[in-house]
PDB file of C-alpha atoms and ligand atoms in Angstrom:
ATOM      1  CA  MET A   1       7.772 -12.238   9.187  1.00 42.00           C
ATOM      2  CA  THR A   2       4.671 -14.313   9.795  1.00 44.00           C
ATOM      3  CA  ASN A   3       2.900 -14.595  13.139  1.00 48.00           C
ATOM      4  CA  SER A   4      -0.194 -16.450  12.063  1.00 61.00           C
ATOM      5  CA  ASN A   5      -1.320 -18.945   9.496  1.00 77.00           C
ATOM      6  CA  VAL A   6      -2.503 -16.411   6.908  1.00 84.00           C
ATOM      7  CA  SER A   7      -2.089 -18.168   3.572  1.00 85.00           C
ATOM      8  CA  ALA A   8      -1.518 -21.721   2.417  1.00 83.00           C
ATOM      9  CA  THR A   9      -0.309 -20.365  -0.930  1.00 82.00           C
ATOM     10  CA  PHE A  10       2.198 -17.744   0.196  1.00 86.00           C
ATOM     11  CA  GLN A  11       4.587 -17.853   3.142  1.00 89.00           C
ATOM     12  CA  ASP A  12       4.268 -14.066   3.493  1.00 91.00           C
ATOM     13  CA  ALA A  13       3.114 -11.042   1.482  1.00 90.00           C
ATOM     14  CA  GLY A  14       6.639 -10.710   0.073  1.00 91.00           C
ATOM     15  CA  ALA A  15       6.258 -14.129  -1.548  1.00 89.00           C
ATOM     16  CA  LEU A  16       2.997 -12.933  -3.134  1.00 87.00           C
ATOM     17  CA  TYR A  17       4.739  -9.935  -4.715  1.00 87.00           C
ATOM     18  CA  ASP A  18       7.768 -12.019  -5.721  1.00 87.00           C
ATOM     19  CA  PHE A  19       5.274 -14.298  -7.490  1.00 83.00           C
ATOM     20  CA  MET A  20       3.607 -11.331  -9.219  1.00 79.00           C
ATOM     21  CA  GLY A  21       7.074 -10.358 -10.384  1.00 75.00           C
ATOM     22  CA  HIS A  22       7.352  -7.652 -12.942  1.00 67.00           C
ATOM     23  CA  ALA A  23       3.859  -8.102 -14.306  1.00 59.00           C
ATOM     24  CA  PRO A  24       1.825  -6.441 -11.601  1.00 58.00           C
ATOM     25  CA  LEU A  25      -1.414  -4.734 -12.594  1.00 63.00           C
ATOM     26  CA  ASP A  26      -0.070  -2.814 -15.542  1.00 60.00           C
ATOM     27  CA  TYR A  27       2.648  -0.883 -17.234  1.00 59.00           C
ATOM     28  CA  ASP A  28       1.025   2.307 -18.301  1.00 60.00           C
ATOM     29  CA  LEU A  29       2.126   5.625 -19.730  1.00 54.00           C
ATOM     30  CA  HIS A  30       5.337   5.865 -17.743  1.00 58.00           C
ATOM     31  CA  GLU A  31       8.030   3.531 -18.979  1.00 56.00           C
ATOM     32  CA  ASN A  32       9.564   2.746 -15.638  1.00 61.00           C
ATOM     33  CA  VAL A  33       6.483   2.526 -13.442  1.00 64.00           C
ATOM     34  CA  SER A  34       5.185  -0.853 -12.332  1.00 69.00           C
ATOM     35  CA  LEU A  35       1.741  -0.504 -10.904  1.00 71.00           C
ATOM     36  CA  VAL A  36       0.738  -2.212  -7.688  1.00 77.00           C
ATOM     37  CA  ASN A  37      -2.070  -0.085  -6.307  1.00 86.00           C
ATOM     38  CA  LEU A  38      -5.644   0.770  -7.238  1.00 88.00           C
ATOM     39  CA  GLY A  39      -5.194   4.515  -7.652  1.00 89.00           C
ATOM     40  CA  TYR A  40      -7.020   7.628  -6.507  1.00 93.00           C
ATOM     41  CA  TRP A  41      -9.236   8.811  -9.338  1.00 90.00           C
ATOM     42  CA  ASN A  42     -10.764  11.956  -7.833  1.00 90.00           C
ATOM     43  CA  GLY A  43     -10.582  14.973 -10.139  1.00 84.00           C
ATOM     44  CA  LEU A  44      -8.858  13.132 -12.998  1.00 82.00           C
ATOM     45  CA  ASN A  45      -9.981  14.069 -16.505  1.00 80.00           C
ATOM     46  CA  SER A  46     -11.386  11.458 -18.880  1.00 81.00           C
ATOM     47  CA  PHE A  47      -7.982  10.817 -20.499  1.00 76.00           C
ATOM     48  CA  ALA A  48      -6.370  10.202 -17.102  1.00 74.00           C
ATOM     49  CA  LYS A  49      -9.216   7.900 -16.067  1.00 77.00           C
ATOM     50  CA  GLY A  50      -8.093   5.526 -18.821  1.00 75.00           C
ATOM     51  CA  HIS A  51      -4.628   5.208 -17.276  1.00 79.00           C
ATOM     52  CA  LEU A  52      -3.987   3.438 -14.001  1.00 82.00           C
ATOM     53  CA  SER A  53      -0.546   5.027 -13.758  1.00 83.00           C
ATOM     54  CA  LEU A  54      -1.989   8.531 -13.495  1.00 86.00           C
ATOM     55  CA  SER A  55      -4.376   7.490 -10.730  1.00 89.00           C
ATOM     56  CA  ASN A  56      -1.456   5.723  -8.977  1.00 88.00           C
ATOM     57  CA  ARG A  57       0.493   8.939  -9.121  1.00 89.00           C
ATOM     58  CA  ALA A  58      -2.484  10.838  -7.709  1.00 92.00           C
ATOM     59  CA  LEU A  59      -2.656   8.362  -4.807  1.00 95.00           C
ATOM     60  CA  PHE A  60       1.058   8.788  -4.076  1.00 95.00           C
ATOM     61  CA  GLN A  61       0.644  12.576  -4.140  1.00 96.00           C
ATOM     62  CA  LEU A  62      -2.363  12.381  -1.811  1.00 97.00           C
ATOM     63  CA  VAL A  63      -0.503  10.335   0.807  1.00 98.00           C
ATOM     64  CA  CYS A  64       2.624  12.533   0.577  1.00 98.00           C
ATOM     65  CA  LYS A  65       0.624  15.786   0.777  1.00 98.00           C
ATOM     66  CA  ASN A  66      -1.374  14.429   3.723  1.00 98.00           C
ATOM     67  CA  ALA A  67       1.947  13.797   5.482  1.00 98.00           C
ATOM     68  CA  GLY A  68       2.945  17.426   4.844  1.00 98.00           C
ATOM     69  CA  LEU A  69       6.336  16.321   3.509  1.00 98.00           C
ATOM     70  CA  SER A  70       9.028  18.951   3.122  1.00 97.00           C
ATOM     71  CA  LYS A  71      12.788  19.446   2.995  1.00 97.00           C
ATOM     72  CA  ASN A  72      12.749  19.761   6.808  1.00 97.00           C
ATOM     73  CA  ASP A  73      11.786  16.103   7.237  1.00 97.00           C
ATOM     74  CA  GLU A  74      15.204  14.661   7.882  1.00 97.00           C
ATOM     75  CA  ILE A  75      14.103  11.000   7.721  1.00 98.00           C
ATOM     76  CA  VAL A  76      11.015   9.812   5.865  1.00 98.00           C
ATOM     77  CA  THR A  77      10.100   6.129   5.652  1.00 98.00           C
ATOM     78  CA  ASP A  78       7.825   4.460   3.103  1.00 98.00           C
ATOM     79  CA  ILE A  79       6.467   1.211   4.516  1.00 98.00           C
ATOM     80  CA  GLY A  80       5.641  -1.445   1.899  1.00 98.00           C
ATOM     81  CA  CYS A  81       7.393   0.588  -0.779  1.00 97.00           C
ATOM     82  CA  GLY A  82       6.464  -1.418  -3.892  1.00 94.00           C
ATOM     83  CA  PHE A  83       8.805  -0.524  -6.751  1.00 92.00           C
ATOM     84  CA  GLY A  84      10.191   2.557  -5.001  1.00 94.00           C
ATOM     85  CA  ASP A  85       8.098   5.126  -6.853  1.00 92.00           C
ATOM     86  CA  VAL A  86       6.822   6.886  -3.709  1.00 95.00           C
ATOM     87  CA  ALA A  87      10.331   7.199  -2.279  1.00 97.00           C
ATOM     88  CA  ILE A  88      11.411   8.850  -5.535  1.00 96.00           C
ATOM     89  CA  ILE A  89       8.423  11.242  -5.402  1.00 95.00           C
ATOM     90  CA  CYS A  90       9.330  12.170  -1.786  1.00 97.00           C
ATOM     91  CA  VAL A  91      12.778  13.234  -2.966  1.00 98.00           C
ATOM     92  CA  LYS A  92      11.945  14.795  -6.335  1.00 96.00           C
ATOM     93  CA  ASP A  93       8.572  16.458  -5.657  1.00 97.00           C
ATOM     94  CA  PHE A  94       8.825  17.156  -1.912  1.00 98.00           C
ATOM     95  CA  ASN A  95      12.610  17.670  -1.528  1.00 98.00           C
ATOM     96  CA  CYS A  96      12.877  15.235   1.383  1.00 98.00           C
ATOM     97  CA  PRO A  97      16.604  14.793   2.082  1.00 98.00           C
ATOM     98  CA  ASN A  98      16.594  11.111   3.147  1.00 98.00           C
ATOM     99  CA  VAL A  99      13.999   8.466   2.403  1.00 98.00           C
ATOM    100  CA  ILE A 100      14.055   4.834   3.468  1.00 98.00           C
ATOM    101  CA  GLY A 101      11.690   2.487   1.641  1.00 98.00           C
ATOM    102  CA  ILE A 102      11.099  -0.879   3.267  1.00 98.00           C
ATOM    103  CA  ASN A 103       9.648  -4.014   1.734  1.00 98.00           C
ATOM    104  CA  ILE A 104       9.702  -7.791   2.177  1.00 97.00           C
ATOM    105  CA  SER A 105       9.545  -8.649  -1.542  1.00 96.00           C
ATOM    106  CA  GLN A 106      13.164  -9.153  -2.589  1.00 96.00           C
ATOM    107  CA  PHE A 107      12.116  -8.908  -6.236  1.00 93.00           C
ATOM    108  CA  GLN A 108      10.617  -5.455  -5.693  1.00 94.00           C
ATOM    109  CA  ILE A 109      13.576  -4.389  -3.530  1.00 97.00           C
ATOM    110  CA  ASP A 110      16.025  -5.297  -6.319  1.00 95.00           C
ATOM    111  CA  LYS A 111      13.943  -3.466  -8.944  1.00 92.00           C
ATOM    112  CA  SER A 112      13.561  -0.414  -6.677  1.00 95.00           C
ATOM    113  CA  MET A 113      17.311  -0.252  -6.071  1.00 96.00           C
ATOM    114  CA  GLU A 114      17.977  -0.494  -9.819  1.00 94.00           C
ATOM    115  CA  LYS A 115      15.563   2.374 -10.437  1.00 92.00           C
ATOM    116  CA  VAL A 116      17.082   4.506  -7.668  1.00 96.00           C
ATOM    117  CA  ALA A 117      20.583   3.863  -9.063  1.00 97.00           C
ATOM    118  CA  GLN A 118      19.473   4.731 -12.616  1.00 94.00           C
ATOM    119  CA  MET A 119      18.223   8.063 -11.271  1.00 94.00           C
ATOM    120  CA  ASN A 120      21.428   8.548  -9.284  1.00 97.00           C
ATOM    121  CA  LEU A 121      19.546   8.971  -6.034  1.00 98.00           C
ATOM    122  CA  GLN A 122      21.388   6.369  -3.909  1.00 97.00           C
ATOM    123  CA  HIS A 123      22.731   9.088  -1.627  1.00 97.00           C
ATOM    124  CA  ARG A 124      19.166  10.049  -0.650  1.00 98.00           C
ATOM    125  CA  ILE A 125      17.110   6.868  -0.985  1.00 98.00           C
ATOM    126  CA  ALA A 126      17.778   3.535   0.721  1.00 98.00           C
ATOM    127  CA  ILE A 127      15.612   0.477   0.112  1.00 98.00           C
ATOM    128  CA  LYS A 128      15.755  -2.168   2.836  1.00 98.00           C
ATOM    129  CA  ASN A 129      14.428  -5.660   3.374  1.00 98.00           C
ATOM    130  CA  MET A 130      12.516  -5.163   6.600  1.00 98.00           C
ATOM    131  CA  SER A 131       9.055  -5.983   7.898  1.00 98.00           C
ATOM    132  CA  ALA A 132       6.556  -3.319   8.898  1.00 98.00           C
ATOM    133  CA  THR A 133       5.907  -5.283  12.076  1.00 98.00           C
ATOM    134  CA  ASP A 134       9.566  -5.355  13.136  1.00 98.00           C
ATOM    135  CA  LEU A 135      11.067  -1.993  12.181  1.00 98.00           C
ATOM    136  CA  GLN A 136      14.841  -1.847  12.568  1.00 98.00           C
ATOM    137  CA  PHE A 137      14.786   1.849  13.449  1.00 98.00           C
ATOM    138  CA  ALA A 138      15.625   3.430  16.792  1.00 98.00           C
ATOM    139  CA  ASP A 139      12.859   4.748  19.039  1.00 98.00           C
ATOM    140  CA  ASN A 140      11.818   8.338  18.258  1.00 98.00           C
ATOM    141  CA  SER A 141      13.972   8.551  15.116  1.00 98.00           C
ATOM    142  CA  ILE A 142      11.616   9.088  12.140  1.00 98.00           C
ATOM    143  CA  ASN A 143      10.012  12.391  11.132  1.00 98.00           C
ATOM    144  CA  LYS A 144       7.325  11.111   8.764  1.00 98.00           C
ATOM    145  CA  MET A 145       6.080   7.643   7.932  1.00 98.00           C
ATOM    146  CA  ILE A 146       3.935   6.936   4.893  1.00 98.00           C
ATOM    147  CA  SER A 147       2.383   3.746   3.601  1.00 98.00           C
ATOM    148  CA  THR A 148       0.297   3.325   0.474  1.00 97.00           C
ATOM    149  CA  GLU A 149      -2.038   0.364   0.145  1.00 96.00           C
ATOM    150  CA  ALA A 150       0.154  -2.008   2.104  1.00 97.00           C
ATOM    151  CA  ALA A 151      -0.966  -2.125   5.760  1.00 98.00           C
ATOM    152  CA  PHE A 152      -3.838  -4.561   5.068  1.00 97.00           C
ATOM    153  CA  HIS A 153      -1.110  -7.175   4.394  1.00 97.00           C
ATOM    154  CA  PHE A 154       0.834  -6.608   7.607  1.00 98.00           C
ATOM    155  CA  ASP A 155       0.710  -9.428  10.107  1.00 97.00           C
ATOM    156  CA  SER A 156      -0.739  -7.720  11.966  1.00 97.00           C
ATOM    157  CA  ARG A 157      -1.658  -4.140  11.140  1.00 98.00           C
ATOM    158  CA  VAL A 158      -1.890  -3.387  14.872  1.00 98.00           C
ATOM    159  CA  ASP A 159       1.704  -4.593  15.339  1.00 98.00           C
ATOM    160  CA  PHE A 160       2.678  -2.102  12.640  1.00 98.00           C
ATOM    161  CA  PHE A 161       0.816   0.724  14.437  1.00 98.00           C
ATOM    162  CA  ARG A 162       2.817  -0.141  17.580  1.00 98.00           C
ATOM    163  CA  GLU A 163       6.102  -0.069  15.640  1.00 98.00           C
ATOM    164  CA  ALA A 164       5.156   3.181  13.878  1.00 98.00           C
ATOM    165  CA  PHE A 165       4.414   4.799  17.227  1.00 98.00           C
ATOM    166  CA  ARG A 166       7.676   3.589  18.747  1.00 98.00           C
ATOM    167  CA  THR A 167       9.890   4.787  15.900  1.00 98.00           C
ATOM    168  CA  LEU A 168       8.278   8.127  15.020  1.00 98.00           C
ATOM    169  CA  LYS A 169       9.576  11.221  16.786  1.00 98.00           C
ATOM    170  CA  PRO A 170       7.144  13.066  19.040  1.00 98.00           C
ATOM    171  CA  GLY A 171       5.155  15.253  16.630  1.00 98.00           C
ATOM    172  CA  GLY A 172       5.890  12.762  13.837  1.00 98.00           C
ATOM    173  CA  ILE A 173       3.209  12.005  11.258  1.00 98.00           C
ATOM    174  CA  LEU A 174       1.865   8.697   9.969  1.00 98.00           C
ATOM    175  CA  SER A 175       0.044   9.015   6.616  1.00 98.00           C
ATOM    176  CA  LEU A 176      -1.726   5.960   5.248  1.00 98.00           C
ATOM    177  CA  ALA A 177      -3.863   4.885   2.322  1.00 98.00           C
ATOM    178  CA  ASP A 178      -5.247   1.430   2.924  1.00 98.00           C
ATOM    179  CA  MET A 179      -7.828  -1.162   2.016  1.00 97.00           C
ATOM    180  CA  VAL A 180     -10.357  -2.064   4.663  1.00 98.00           C
ATOM    181  CA  TYR A 181     -11.969  -5.502   4.702  1.00 97.00           C
ATOM    182  CA  ASN A 182     -15.035  -5.604   6.931  1.00 96.00           C
ATOM    183  CA  GLN A 183     -16.298  -8.837   8.448  1.00 96.00           C
ATOM    184  CA  PRO A 184     -18.443 -10.715   5.880  1.00 96.00           C
ATOM    185  CA  ARG A 185     -22.106  -9.721   6.046  1.00 95.00           C
ATOM    186  CA  SER A 186     -23.695 -12.347   3.764  1.00 96.00           C
ATOM    187  CA  VAL A 187     -23.246 -16.018   2.902  1.00 96.00           C
ATOM    188  CA  LEU A 188     -21.617 -15.059  -0.404  1.00 93.00           C
ATOM    189  CA  GLU A 189     -19.116 -12.803   1.376  1.00 95.00           C
ATOM    190  CA  LYS A 190     -18.383 -15.591   3.878  1.00 95.00           C
ATOM    191  CA  ILE A 191     -17.563 -17.906   0.965  1.00 93.00           C
ATOM    192  CA  ILE A 192     -15.462 -15.365  -0.924  1.00 92.00           C
ATOM    193  CA  LEU A 193     -13.361 -14.059   1.946  1.00 94.00           C
ATOM    194  CA  PRO A 194     -11.134 -17.054   2.900  1.00 92.00           C
ATOM    195  CA  PRO A 195      -9.742 -17.660  -0.621  1.00 89.00           C
ATOM    196  CA  LEU A 196      -9.307 -13.926  -1.008  1.00 91.00           C
ATOM    197  CA  GLN A 197      -7.335 -13.748   2.248  1.00 93.00           C
ATOM    198  CA  ASP A 198      -5.231 -16.662   1.047  1.00 90.00           C
ATOM    199  CA  GLY A 199      -4.562 -15.235  -2.442  1.00 88.00           C
ATOM    200  CA  LEU A 200      -3.930 -11.639  -1.339  1.00 90.00           C
ATOM    201  CA  TYR A 201      -2.289 -12.436   1.996  1.00 94.00           C
ATOM    202  CA  ILE A 202      -4.741 -10.655   4.289  1.00 96.00           C
ATOM    203  CA  PRO A 203      -4.392 -11.757   7.933  1.00 97.00           C
ATOM    204  CA  SER A 204      -7.663 -12.438   9.786  1.00 97.00           C
ATOM    205  CA  ALA A 205      -6.466 -10.021  12.464  1.00 97.00           C
ATOM    206  CA  ASN A 206      -6.911  -7.224   9.875  1.00 98.00           C
ATOM    207  CA  ILE A 207     -10.559  -7.936   9.057  1.00 98.00           C
ATOM    208  CA  TYR A 208     -12.458  -5.029  10.616  1.00 98.00           C
ATOM    209  CA  GLY A 209     -14.173  -1.828   9.534  1.00 97.00           C
ATOM    210  CA  PHE A 210     -12.992   1.766   9.414  1.00 98.00           C
ATOM    211  CA  ASP A 211     -14.381   2.766  12.835  1.00 98.00           C
ATOM    212  CA  GLU A 212     -12.439  -0.013  14.497  1.00 98.00           C
ATOM    213  CA  TYR A 213      -9.378   0.887  12.400  1.00 98.00           C
ATOM    214  CA  ILE A 214      -9.445   4.417  13.826  1.00 98.00           C
ATOM    215  CA  LEU A 215      -9.880   3.081  17.365  1.00 98.00           C
ATOM    216  CA  LYS A 216      -6.889   0.765  16.973  1.00 98.00           C
ATOM    217  CA  ILE A 217      -4.636   3.628  15.800  1.00 98.00           C
ATOM    218  CA  MET A 218      -5.756   5.687  18.763  1.00 98.00           C
ATOM    219  CA  GLU A 219      -5.125   2.746  21.111  1.00 98.00           C
ATOM    220  CA  ALA A 220      -1.550   2.659  19.777  1.00 98.00           C
ATOM    221  CA  GLY A 221      -1.198   6.223  21.116  1.00 98.00           C
ATOM    222  CA  PHE A 222      -1.793   8.319  17.982  1.00 98.00           C
ATOM    223  CA  GLU A 223      -3.927  11.412  17.664  1.00 98.00           C
ATOM    224  CA  ILE A 224      -6.055  11.359  14.483  1.00 98.00           C
ATOM    225  CA  LEU A 225      -5.611  14.482  12.317  1.00 98.00           C
ATOM    226  CA  ASP A 226      -7.735  13.355   9.360  1.00 98.00           C
ATOM    227  CA  ALA A 227      -9.508  10.171   8.325  1.00 98.00           C
ATOM    228  CA  LYS A 228     -11.669   9.707   5.256  1.00 98.00           C
ATOM    229  CA  ASN A 229     -13.449   6.914   3.468  1.00 98.00           C
ATOM    230  CA  ILE A 230     -12.475   7.440  -0.203  1.00 98.00           C
ATOM    231  CA  THR A 231     -13.973   4.216  -1.588  1.00 97.00           C
ATOM    232  CA  SER A 232     -16.092   6.150  -4.099  1.00 96.00           C
ATOM    233  CA  PHE A 233     -12.916   7.688  -5.586  1.00 95.00           C
ATOM    234  CA  VAL A 234     -11.199   4.316  -5.961  1.00 94.00           C
ATOM    235  CA  ARG A 235     -13.421   1.270  -6.277  1.00 92.00           C
ATOM    236  CA  PRO A 236     -15.774   2.130  -9.191  1.00 91.00           C
ATOM    237  CA  TYR A 237     -12.983   3.605 -11.299  1.00 90.00           C
ATOM    238  CA  PHE A 238     -10.556   0.776 -10.643  1.00 87.00           C
ATOM    239  CA  ARG A 239     -13.243  -1.800 -11.482  1.00 86.00           C
ATOM    240  CA  LYS A 240     -14.021   0.038 -14.715  1.00 86.00           C
ATOM    241  CA  TRP A 241     -10.335   0.146 -15.602  1.00 82.00           C
ATOM    242  CA  ALA A 242      -9.908  -3.531 -14.665  1.00 79.00           C
ATOM    243  CA  PHE A 243     -12.814  -4.704 -16.808  1.00 78.00           C
ATOM    244  CA  SER A 244     -11.501  -2.732 -19.756  1.00 78.00           C
ATOM    245  CA  HIS A 245      -7.985  -4.228 -19.307  1.00 72.00           C
ATOM    246  CA  PRO A 246      -8.740  -7.934 -18.640  1.00 66.00           C
ATOM    247  CA  VAL A 247      -5.430  -9.094 -20.079  1.00 63.00           C
ATOM    248  CA  ASN A 248      -3.476  -7.088 -17.512  1.00 59.00           C
ATOM    249  CA  LEU A 249      -5.208  -8.912 -14.703  1.00 58.00           C
ATOM    250  CA  VAL A 250      -4.407 -12.406 -15.940  1.00 59.00           C
ATOM    251  CA  LEU A 251      -0.958 -11.810 -17.401  1.00 56.00           C
ATOM    252  CA  ASN A 252       1.657 -14.027 -15.763  1.00 51.00           C
ATOM    253  CA  ARG A 253      -0.761 -15.430 -13.167  1.00 56.00           C
ATOM    254  CA  LYS A 254      -1.296 -18.946 -11.872  1.00 62.00           C
ATOM    255  CA  ILE A 255      -4.845 -20.120 -12.584  1.00 63.00           C
ATOM    256  CA  SER A 256      -5.434 -21.152  -8.949  1.00 66.00           C
ATOM    257  CA  TRP A 257      -4.386 -17.693  -7.837  1.00 71.00           C
ATOM    258  CA  ILE A 258      -6.770 -16.050 -10.306  1.00 71.00           C
ATOM    259  CA  PHE A 259      -9.672 -18.112  -8.960  1.00 67.00           C
ATOM    260  CA  SER A 260      -8.910 -17.258  -5.357  1.00 70.00           C
ATOM    261  CA  THR A 261      -8.618 -13.563  -6.094  1.00 75.00           C
ATOM    262  CA  ILE A 262     -11.632 -13.166  -8.405  1.00 78.00           C
ATOM    263  CA  GLY A 263     -13.614 -12.345  -5.238  1.00 82.00           C
ATOM    264  CA  PHE A 264     -11.507  -9.179  -5.041  1.00 84.00           C
ATOM    265  CA  LEU A 265     -13.715  -7.606  -7.713  1.00 83.00           C
ATOM    266  CA  VAL A 266     -16.847  -8.646  -5.782  1.00 87.00           C
ATOM    267  CA  TYR A 267     -16.044  -8.337  -2.058  1.00 92.00           C
ATOM    268  CA  PRO A 268     -17.200  -4.956  -0.670  1.00 93.00           C
ATOM    269  CA  TRP A 269     -13.797  -3.768   0.542  1.00 95.00           C
ATOM    270  CA  GLU A 270     -13.439  -0.092   1.304  1.00 97.00           C
ATOM    271  CA  TYR A 271     -10.587   2.326   0.741  1.00 97.00           C
ATOM    272  CA  ILE A 272      -9.479   4.937   3.240  1.00 98.00           C
ATOM    273  CA  TYR A 273      -6.850   7.494   4.000  1.00 98.00           C
ATOM    274  CA  LEU A 274      -5.762   8.421   7.474  1.00 98.00           C
ATOM    275  CA  VAL A 275      -3.340  10.941   8.952  1.00 98.00           C
ATOM    276  CA  ALA A 276      -2.224  10.533  12.548  1.00 98.00           C
ATOM    277  CA  LYS A 277       0.248  12.298  14.808  1.00 98.00           C
ATOM    278  CA  LYS A 278       2.404  10.985  17.645  1.00 98.00           C
ATOM    279  CA  PRO A 279       1.776  13.511  20.448  1.00 98.00           C
TER     280      PRO A 279
HETATM  281  C1  LIG B 301      -0.242  -3.306  -2.904  1.00 68.87           C
HETATM  282  S1  LIG B 301       1.505  -3.170  -2.781  1.00 68.87           S
HETATM  283  C2  LIG B 301       1.673  -1.398  -2.703  1.00 68.87           C
HETATM  284  C3  LIG B 301       3.055  -0.944  -3.045  1.00 68.87           C
HETATM  285  C4  LIG B 301       3.276   0.559  -3.038  1.00 68.87           C
HETATM  286  N1  LIG B 301       3.136   1.118  -1.708  1.00 68.87           N
HETATM  287  C5  LIG B 301       2.324   1.227  -3.979  1.00 68.87           C
HETATM  288  O1  LIG B 301       1.338   1.847  -3.533  1.00 68.87           O
HETATM  289  O2  LIG B 301       2.543   1.124  -5.183  1.00 68.87           O
HETATM  290  C6  LIG B 301       1.870  -3.699  -1.109  1.00 68.87           C
HETATM  291  C7  LIG B 301       3.339  -3.615  -0.749  1.00 68.87           C
HETATM  292  O3  LIG B 301       3.528  -3.917   0.635  1.00 68.87           O
HETATM  293  C8  LIG B 301       4.661  -4.773   0.766  1.00 68.87           C
HETATM  294  N2  LIG B 301       4.530  -5.499   2.049  1.00 68.87           N
HETATM  295  C9  LIG B 301       3.608  -6.421   2.370  1.00 68.87           C
HETATM  296  N3  LIG B 301       3.790  -6.861   3.626  1.00 68.87           N
HETATM  297  C10 LIG B 301       4.853  -6.183   4.128  1.00 68.87           C
HETATM  298  C11 LIG B 301       5.508  -6.164   5.399  1.00 68.87           C
HETATM  299  N4  LIG B 301       5.121  -6.953   6.410  1.00 68.87           N
HETATM  300  N5  LIG B 301       6.547  -5.318   5.560  1.00 68.87           N
HETATM  301  C12 LIG B 301       6.960  -4.516   4.553  1.00 68.87           C
HETATM  302  N6  LIG B 301       6.361  -4.482   3.329  1.00 68.87           N
HETATM  303  C13 LIG B 301       5.331  -5.308   3.122  1.00 68.87           C
HETATM  304  C14 LIG B 301       4.571  -5.635  -0.464  1.00 68.87           C
HETATM  305  O4  LIG B 301       5.753  -6.355  -0.746  1.00 68.87           O
HETATM  306  C15 LIG B 301       4.226  -4.579  -1.511  1.00 68.87           C
HETATM  307  O5  LIG B 301       5.378  -3.884  -1.925  1.00 68.87           O
END
């Protein structure tokens, strides 16, 4: 669902991921993992630092652990669920009884459902076509909500915070990992940002720093339990991995899209995690 004129190239972020198809950043060590995030590289050994999939897994674990997931969480939702890997981790590693992954990329939804069926987990994992900004869940119905590297796409992120607050139960937890795009601070950044927003579907309403991010979550009604800038555990390692795997970055891409997103490696985005509670 689009509120504003975010991208001339893509009608919404789902169209971007449909376009990326099954050649996202990489296939790595795990046969059935398609990688669509930048990873959390803290504490990984030198072997693991060569593999995006292991840092992806570490990021998933971080967000799930921050949410304090357990078998007592009757309904867990993963917002912007990629290829369904986090939903599977919630069930297999954290024993969550019911997980609903939502996404607006039909391609990723189909692949996630195939994966869930192959693992025979359909009775515990549902994958739905639904936007983060228009959650089709009842008020006060969700125990835990997680979202990994997706909220920067939502149009807008604040609308998602409002929906998260409405649908979480009192005492419910929202656990996020997200990219933060500050306002441009130099002429070069001013030039880079618009094509980057177009190519990566980043609404202008989401261009603000981490302090403002925290304020906006609090304005939605949440209490902040933990918030950390983890850029130094993501950005340098991802860049190193990216430059040593140039083919992965251009595989199956349109040239115009590559040019618009080259600024991604240059723009000083930051990476954060945040854990918030609905009082
Ligand atoms: C960078 S990928 C991250 C995927 C996954 N969470 C992960 O970490 O591997 C962003 C995801 O958010 C989804 N997404 C973007 N906008 C969305 C929206 N408004 N509602 C639901 N999902 C959305 C995309 O389709 C994609 O699956």
